[in-house]
């Protein structure tokens, strides 16, 4: 009788262990989805020449890091308009620094107080999205204030 | 009874082994190109290939990072394609030897670099200051969605002195759309 009880107890213990091991295995198998993080450093707007109404938006750097080797794309939008698309090529991350886009993304500086602040011209929304091939994605957004353009034109001082 | 217990113990050990294997932490090696055992790999619209296995060819796939396309001025149908970096390396011991690295956009040669008594070729984005100029294209022209215009086929190929292809990377690069 005692032997039968011990046998049953051992059997129950072993069955429970097997079920738990199976559950852990299945759970671990299904939680390998990729993750992704995004970092935007120092978005800027610069009016390189004060005699024009063209300003340039860029960031010191923008980076996205994924957990696997299947990075898909990083997209940069200014006021909702796609301006840059960077893709992964069998890699896990994307990195964009200010030098990689020449002078930057051209925008209109705007007149003084164009956005409600007399010290600035237009304000733009710089948005960045990044995604992995399995659909994991992230995004970030920043308001960028541009110097104003007061319409002054500097004519060269030329003598006849 | 003993036999059953032994059988169940073996089963538990097998399951435990499977569990340990599946929970193995991902290491940096997992991201490395599995050269030279897999000379062709495809992921989405990206493909990379080696024509032969080292030491008869390159030591691995041509390293390529982050091809990109940007539109500096939204009022113009002008975009620029560039690549953060790329590198091709030959071990230099067995022919054919690496001689040139070529970049083509939609089949048109746009960049080539050669070796000079060396075994590798390296490119950095600032070697073409603004990038390779292309037209952006109208919304969804390349079928990638309304935010995108044209989709360009980018081919990066390493070749030997007699023009033999030693390896290549191929990708579709999506440009922002030009919206007049």
CSV table of C-alpha atoms in Angstrom, one decimal:
chain,number,residue,atom,x,y,z
A,1,UNK,CA,0.0,0.0,0.0
A,2,UNK,CA,2.8,2.4,1.0
A,3,UNK,CA,4.7,1.5,-2.2
A,4,UNK,CA,1.7,2.3,-4.3
A,5,UNK,CA,1.3,5.7,-2.6
A,6,UNK,CA,5.0,6.5,-3.1
A,7,UNK,CA,4.7,5.5,-6.7
A,8,UNK,CA,1.7,7.7,-7.3
A,9,UNK,CA,3.3,10.7,-5.5
A,10,UNK,CA,6.5,10.3,-7.6
A,11,UNK,CA,4.4,10.0,-10.8
A,12,UNK,CA,2.4,13.2,-9.9
A,13,UNK,CA,5.7,15.1,-9.1
A,14,UNK,CA,7.3,14.0,-12.4
A,15,UNK,CA,4.2,14.9,-14.5
A,16,UNK,CA,4.0,18.4,-12.9
A,17,UNK,CA,7.7,18.9,-13.6
A,18,UNK,CA,7.3,17.9,-17.2
A,19,UNK,CA,4.3,20.2,-17.7
A,20,UNK,CA,6.1,23.1,-16.1
A,21,UNK,CA,9.2,22.5,-18.3
A,22,UNK,CA,7.0,22.4,-21.4
A,23,UNK,CA,5.3,25.6,-20.4
A,24,UNK,CA,8.6,27.4,-19.8
A,25,UNK,CA,10.0,26.1,-23.1
A,26,UNK,CA,6.9,27.3,-25.1
A,27,UNK,CA,6.9,30.6,-23.3
A,28,UNK,CA,10.6,31.2,-24.0
A,29,UNK,CA,10.1,30.2,-27.6
A,30,UNK,CA,7.4,32.7,-28.2
A,31,UNK,CA,9.0,35.7,-26.5
A,32,UNK,CA,11.8,36.3,-29.0
A,33,UNK,CA,10.2,39.3,-30.7
A,34,UNK,CA,12.6,42.1,-31.6
A,35,UNK,CA,12.7,45.4,-29.7
A,36,UNK,CA,13.9,48.8,-30.9
A,37,UNK,CA,15.0,52.0,-29.3
A,38,UNK,CA,15.4,55.5,-30.7
A,39,UNK,CA,17.6,58.4,-29.7
A,40,UNK,CA,17.5,62.0,-31.1
A,41,UNK,CA,20.3,64.4,-30.1
A,42,UNK,CA,20.1,68.2,-30.4
A,43,UNK,CA,17.7,69.0,-33.2
A,44,UNK,CA,18.6,72.4,-34.7
A,45,UNK,CA,17.4,75.0,-37.2
A,46,UNK,CA,20.0,77.3,-38.7
A,47,UNK,CA,19.7,80.3,-40.9
A,48,UNK,CA,23.1,80.1,-42.6
A,49,UNK,CA,22.6,83.4,-44.5
A,50,UNK,CA,20.5,86.1,-43.0
A,51,UNK,CA,19.8,87.6,-46.4
A,52,UNK,CA,17.7,84.6,-47.4
A,53,UNK,CA,14.5,83.1,-46.0
A,54,UNK,CA,15.8,79.6,-46.2
A,55,UNK,CA,16.6,77.8,-43.0
A,56,UNK,CA,18.0,74.2,-42.5
A,57,UNK,CA,16.9,71.6,-40.0
A,58,UNK,CA,19.1,68.8,-38.9
A,59,UNK,CA,20.1,67.0,-35.7
A,60,UNK,CA,23.4,66.4,-34.2
A,61,UNK,CA,22.6,62.7,-34.5
A,62,UNK,CA,19.7,60.3,-34.7
A,63,UNK,CA,20.2,56.6,-33.9
A,64,UNK,CA,18.0,53.5,-33.7
A,65,UNK,CA,19.1,50.3,-32.2
A,66,UNK,CA,17.2,47.0,-32.6
A,67,UNK,CA,17.6,43.7,-30.7
A,68,UNK,CA,18.3,41.6,-33.8
A,69,UNK,CA,19.9,41.7,-37.2
A,70,UNK,CA,16.7,42.7,-39.0
A,71,UNK,CA,16.6,46.5,-38.8
A,72,UNK,CA,14.2,47.8,-41.4
A,73,UNK,CA,14.0,51.5,-41.7
A,74,UNK,CA,14.4,54.9,-40.1
A,75,UNK,CA,12.3,57.8,-41.5
A,76,UNK,CA,12.6,61.5,-40.8
A,77,UNK,CA,9.6,63.8,-41.3
A,78,UNK,CA,9.3,67.6,-41.1
A,79,UNK,CA,5.8,68.7,-40.5
A,80,UNK,CA,4.5,65.4,-41.7
A,81,UNK,CA,6.5,65.4,-45.0
A,82,UNK,CA,8.9,62.5,-45.4
A,83,UNK,CA,12.3,64.0,-46.0
A,84,UNK,CA,14.7,61.1,-45.4
A,85,UNK,CA,14.5,57.4,-45.4
A,86,UNK,CA,17.4,55.2,-44.1
A,87,UNK,CA,17.3,51.4,-44.4
A,88,UNK,CA,19.0,48.5,-42.8
A,89,UNK,CA,21.2,46.1,-44.7
A,90,UNK,CA,21.5,42.9,-42.6
A,91,UNK,CA,22.2,45.0,-39.5
A,92,UNK,CA,20.6,45.8,-36.2
A,93,UNK,CA,20.8,49.6,-36.2
A,94,UNK,CA,20.8,52.9,-38.0
A,95,UNK,CA,22.8,56.0,-37.4
A,96,UNK,CA,22.5,59.4,-39.0
A,97,UNK,CA,24.7,62.3,-38.1
A,98,UNK,CA,24.4,66.0,-39.2
A,99,UNK,CA,27.2,65.6,-41.8
A,100,UNK,CA,25.3,62.9,-43.7
A,101,UNK,CA,22.7,65.3,-45.1
A,102,UNK,CA,24.8,68.1,-46.3
A,103,UNK,CA,23.5,71.5,-45.2
A,104,UNK,CA,20.4,69.9,-43.8
A,105,UNK,CA,16.7,69.8,-44.7
A,106,UNK,CA,15.6,73.2,-46.2
A,107,UNK,CA,12.6,74.9,-44.7
A,108,UNK,CA,11.2,78.4,-44.8
A,109,UNK,CA,12.5,80.5,-41.8
A,110,UNK,CA,9.3,82.5,-41.5
A,111,UNK,CA,8.8,86.1,-40.6
A,112,UNK,CA,9.2,87.3,-37.0
A,113,UNK,CA,6.4,86.0,-34.8
A,114,UNK,CA,5.2,83.6,-37.5
A,115,UNK,CA,4.6,81.0,-34.8
A,116,UNK,CA,3.6,83.3,-32.0
A,117,UNK,CA,7.0,84.0,-30.6
A,118,UNK,CA,8.5,87.3,-31.8
A,119,UNK,CA,12.0,86.0,-31.2
A,120,UNK,CA,11.5,83.3,-33.8
A,121,UNK,CA,10.1,82.5,-37.2
A,122,UNK,CA,8.4,79.2,-38.0
A,123,UNK,CA,8.2,76.3,-35.7
A,124,UNK,CA,8.5,72.8,-37.2
A,125,UNK,CA,7.8,69.4,-36.0
A,126,UNK,CA,10.6,67.0,-36.5
A,127,UNK,CA,9.4,63.4,-36.3
A,128,UNK,CA,11.4,60.2,-36.5
A,129,UNK,CA,10.1,56.7,-36.9
A,130,UNK,CA,12.1,53.5,-36.8
A,131,UNK,CA,11.1,49.9,-37.3
A,132,UNK,CA,12.3,46.3,-37.5
A,133,UNK,CA,11.2,43.9,-40.2
A,134,UNK,CA,9.0,42.0,-37.8
A,135,UNK,CA,6.9,45.2,-37.2
A,136,UNK,CA,8.4,46.3,-33.9
A,137,UNK,CA,8.7,50.1,-34.1
A,138,UNK,CA,9.2,53.3,-32.2
A,139,UNK,CA,9.0,57.0,-32.8
A,140,UNK,CA,10.1,60.4,-31.4
A,141,UNK,CA,9.1,63.9,-32.1
A,142,UNK,CA,10.6,67.4,-31.4
A,143,UNK,CA,9.5,71.0,-31.9
A,144,UNK,CA,12.3,72.9,-33.7
A,145,UNK,CA,12.2,76.8,-33.6
A,146,UNK,CA,13.8,78.5,-36.6
A,147,UNK,CA,15.4,82.0,-36.7
A,148,UNK,CA,13.1,84.5,-38.4
A,149,UNK,CA,13.7,86.1,-41.7
A,150,UNK,CA,13.0,89.8,-41.6
A,151,UNK,CA,13.0,90.4,-45.3
A,152,UNK,CA,16.1,92.5,-45.3
A,153,UNK,CA,18.2,92.1,-48.4
A,154,UNK,CA,21.9,93.0,-48.2
A,155,UNK,CA,22.9,94.5,-51.6
A,156,UNK,CA,26.6,94.6,-52.5
A,157,UNK,CA,28.2,98.1,-52.2
A,158,UNK,CA,29.3,98.5,-55.8
A,159,UNK,CA,30.8,101.8,-57.2
A,160,UNK,CA,30.3,102.9,-60.7
B,1,UNK,CA,8.2,0.9,-11.7
B,2,UNK,CA,11.9,1.6,-11.8
B,3,UNK,CA,11.8,1.5,-15.6
B,4,UNK,CA,9.1,4.1,-15.7
B,5,UNK,CA,10.9,6.4,-13.3
B,6,UNK,CA,14.1,6.1,-15.4
B,7,UNK,CA,12.1,6.8,-18.6
B,8,UNK,CA,10.5,9.9,-17.1
B,9,UNK,CA,13.9,11.1,-15.8
B,10,UNK,CA,15.4,10.8,-19.2
B,11,UNK,CA,12.4,12.8,-20.6
B,12,UNK,CA,12.9,15.5,-18.0
B,13,UNK,CA,16.6,15.7,-18.9
B,14,UNK,CA,15.7,16.1,-22.6
B,15,UNK,CA,13.2,18.8,-21.9
B,16,UNK,CA,15.6,20.6,-19.6
B,17,UNK,CA,18.2,20.5,-22.4
B,18,UNK,CA,15.8,21.9,-24.9
B,19,UNK,CA,14.9,24.7,-22.4
B,20,UNK,CA,18.5,25.6,-21.8
B,21,UNK,CA,19.3,25.6,-25.5
B,22,UNK,CA,16.3,27.9,-26.3
B,23,UNK,CA,17.1,30.3,-23.5
B,24,UNK,CA,20.7,30.7,-24.7
B,25,UNK,CA,21.5,34.5,-24.6
B,26,UNK,CA,21.9,36.2,-28.0
B,27,UNK,CA,25.5,37.1,-28.5
B,28,UNK,CA,27.2,39.5,-30.9
B,29,UNK,CA,28.2,36.6,-33.0
B,30,UNK,CA,24.6,36.0,-33.9
B,31,UNK,CA,24.6,39.3,-35.9
B,32,UNK,CA,27.8,38.5,-37.8
B,33,UNK,CA,27.4,37.5,-41.4
B,34,UNK,CA,27.6,33.7,-41.4
B,35,UNK,CA,30.4,33.6,-44.0
B,36,UNK,CA,31.6,31.7,-45.7
B,37,UNK,CA,29.2,28.8,-45.3
B,38,UNK,CA,26.2,30.8,-46.7
B,39,UNK,CA,27.3,32.6,-49.9
B,40,UNK,CA,23.8,34.0,-50.7
B,41,UNK,CA,21.4,35.6,-48.2
B,42,UNK,CA,18.1,37.4,-48.7
B,43,UNK,CA,16.2,39.5,-46.2
B,44,UNK,CA,13.2,41.4,-47.6
B,45,UNK,CA,14.5,43.5,-50.5
B,46,UNK,CA,18.1,43.0,-49.5
B,47,UNK,CA,20.4,40.4,-50.9
B,48,UNK,CA,24.1,39.7,-50.4
B,49,UNK,CA,26.2,37.1,-52.2
B,50,UNK,CA,29.7,35.8,-52.5
B,51,UNK,CA,30.8,34.3,-55.8
B,52,UNK,CA,33.2,32.0,-54.0
B,53,UNK,CA,34.4,31.1,-50.5
B,54,UNK,CA,37.5,32.5,-49.0
B,55,UNK,CA,40.4,32.1,-49.6
B,56,UNK,CA,39.4,32.0,-53.2
B,57,UNK,CA,37.4,35.3,-53.0
B,58,UNK,CA,36.5,38.0,-50.4
B,59,UNK,CA,36.9,37.2,-46.7
B,60,UNK,CA,33.2,37.8,-46.3
B,61,UNK,CA,30.2,39.7,-47.6
B,62,UNK,CA,30.8,43.3,-48.6
B,63,UNK,CA,30.1,45.2,-45.4
B,64,UNK,CA,27.4,47.7,-46.1
B,65,UNK,CA,25.6,50.0,-43.6
B,66,UNK,CA,22.4,52.1,-43.9
B,67,UNK,CA,21.8,53.1,-47.5
B,68,UNK,CA,19.6,56.2,-47.4
B,69,UNK,CA,17.8,58.7,-49.6
B,70,UNK,CA,16.9,62.2,-48.6
B,71,UNK,CA,15.2,65.3,-50.1
B,72,UNK,CA,17.1,68.5,-49.1
B,73,UNK,CA,14.5,70.8,-50.5
B,74,UNK,CA,10.8,69.7,-50.7
B,75,UNK,CA,10.2,72.2,-53.5
B,76,UNK,CA,12.5,70.3,-55.9
B,77,UNK,CA,12.3,66.9,-57.4
B,78,UNK,CA,15.9,66.2,-56.3
B,79,UNK,CA,16.9,63.5,-53.9
B,80,UNK,CA,20.3,62.2,-52.9
B,81,UNK,CA,21.2,58.6,-52.2
B,82,UNK,CA,24.2,57.7,-50.0
B,83,UNK,CA,25.5,54.8,-47.9
B,84,UNK,CA,26.9,55.3,-44.4
B,85,UNK,CA,29.9,53.0,-45.1
B,86,UNK,CA,30.9,50.0,-47.1
B,87,UNK,CA,34.0,47.8,-47.2
B,88,UNK,CA,35.2,44.9,-49.3
B,89,UNK,CA,38.2,42.8,-48.2
B,90,UNK,CA,40.2,40.1,-49.9
B,91,UNK,CA,42.8,38.0,-48.1
B,92,UNK,CA,45.2,38.6,-50.9
B,93,UNK,CA,46.6,35.1,-51.0
B,94,UNK,CA,44.6,33.4,-53.8
B,95,UNK,CA,43.5,34.7,-57.2
B,96,UNK,CA,41.2,36.3,-58.2
B,97,UNK,CA,42.2,39.4,-56.3
B,98,UNK,CA,40.0,42.3,-55.4
B,99,UNK,CA,40.5,45.2,-57.7
B,100,UNK,CA,37.5,47.4,-57.7
B,101,UNK,CA,34.3,48.3,-55.8
B,102,UNK,CA,31.4,49.6,-58.0
B,103,UNK,CA,28.1,51.2,-57.1
B,104,UNK,CA,25.3,51.2,-59.5
B,105,UNK,CA,21.9,52.8,-59.3
B,106,UNK,CA,19.2,51.3,-61.5
B,107,UNK,CA,22.1,49.7,-63.4
B,108,UNK,CA,24.0,52.9,-64.1
B,109,UNK,CA,27.5,53.0,-62.7
B,110,UNK,CA,27.8,56.0,-60.3
B,111,UNK,CA,30.9,55.2,-58.3
B,112,UNK,CA,34.0,53.0,-58.5
B,113,UNK,CA,37.0,52.7,-56.3
B,114,UNK,CA,40.2,50.7,-56.8
B,115,UNK,CA,42.9,49.1,-54.7
B,116,UNK,CA,46.4,50.4,-54.8
B,117,UNK,CA,48.7,47.5,-53.6
B,118,UNK,CA,46.2,46.7,-50.9
B,119,UNK,CA,43.6,44.1,-50.1
B,120,UNK,CA,40.6,46.2,-49.1
B,121,UNK,CA,38.4,49.0,-50.3
B,122,UNK,CA,36.6,51.3,-47.9
B,123,UNK,CA,33.9,53.9,-48.5
B,124,UNK,CA,32.6,56.5,-46.1
B,125,UNK,CA,29.5,58.7,-46.7
B,126,UNK,CA,31.6,61.9,-46.8
B,127,UNK,CA,33.5,60.7,-49.8
B,128,UNK,CA,30.4,61.8,-51.8
B,129,UNK,CA,29.6,65.0,-49.8
B,130,UNK,CA,25.9,65.3,-50.7
B,131,UNK,CA,25.3,61.8,-52.1
B,132,UNK,CA,24.3,60.6,-55.6
B,133,UNK,CA,21.7,62.8,-57.1
B,134,UNK,CA,18.5,61.2,-58.3
B,135,UNK,CA,14.9,62.3,-58.9
B,136,UNK,CA,12.6,61.8,-56.0
B,137,UNK,CA,9.6,60.8,-58.0
B,138,UNK,CA,5.9,61.3,-57.4
B,139,UNK,CA,4.0,59.8,-54.5
B,140,UNK,CA,3.8,56.0,-54.6
B,141,UNK,CA,5.7,55.9,-58.0
B,142,UNK,CA,7.8,53.0,-56.8
B,143,UNK,CA,4.8,51.3,-55.1
B,144,UNK,CA,6.2,51.8,-51.6
B,145,UNK,CA,3.4,54.1,-50.3
B,146,UNK,CA,2.3,57.7,-50.7
B,147,UNK,CA,5.2,59.0,-48.6
B,148,UNK,CA,7.7,57.5,-51.0
B,149,UNK,CA,8.5,58.3,-54.6
B,150,UNK,CA,10.9,56.2,-56.6
B,151,UNK,CA,12.5,53.0,-55.4
B,152,UNK,CA,16.0,52.7,-56.8
B,153,UNK,CA,17.9,49.4,-57.1
B,154,UNK,CA,21.3,49.8,-55.5
B,155,UNK,CA,24.0,47.3,-56.5
B,156,UNK,CA,27.4,47.2,-54.8
B,157,UNK,CA,29.8,44.8,-56.5
B,158,UNK,CA,33.4,43.8,-55.8
B,159,UNK,CA,35.3,42.8,-58.9
B,160,UNK,CA,38.7,41.4,-59.8
B,161,UNK,CA,41.1,42.8,-62.3
B,162,UNK,CA,39.5,41.0,-65.2
B,163,UNK,CA,36.0,42.1,-64.3
B,164,UNK,CA,35.0,38.9,-62.6
B,165,UNK,CA,32.3,39.5,-60.0
B,166,UNK,CA,33.5,38.5,-56.5
B,167,UNK,CA,30.5,39.4,-54.5
B,168,UNK,CA,27.6,41.8,-54.4
B,169,UNK,CA,25.1,43.5,-52.2
B,170,UNK,CA,21.7,44.5,-53.6
B,171,UNK,CA,19.0,46.6,-52.1
B,172,UNK,CA,16.0,48.7,-53.0
B,173,UNK,CA,16.4,52.3,-51.7
B,174,UNK,CA,13.1,54.2,-51.2
B,175,UNK,CA,13.2,58.0,-51.7
B,176,UNK,CA,10.8,60.6,-50.3
B,177,UNK,CA,8.2,61.7,-52.8
B,178,UNK,CA,8.2,65.0,-54.5
B,179,UNK,CA,4.8,66.7,-54.0
B,180,UNK,CA,4.7,69.8,-56.2
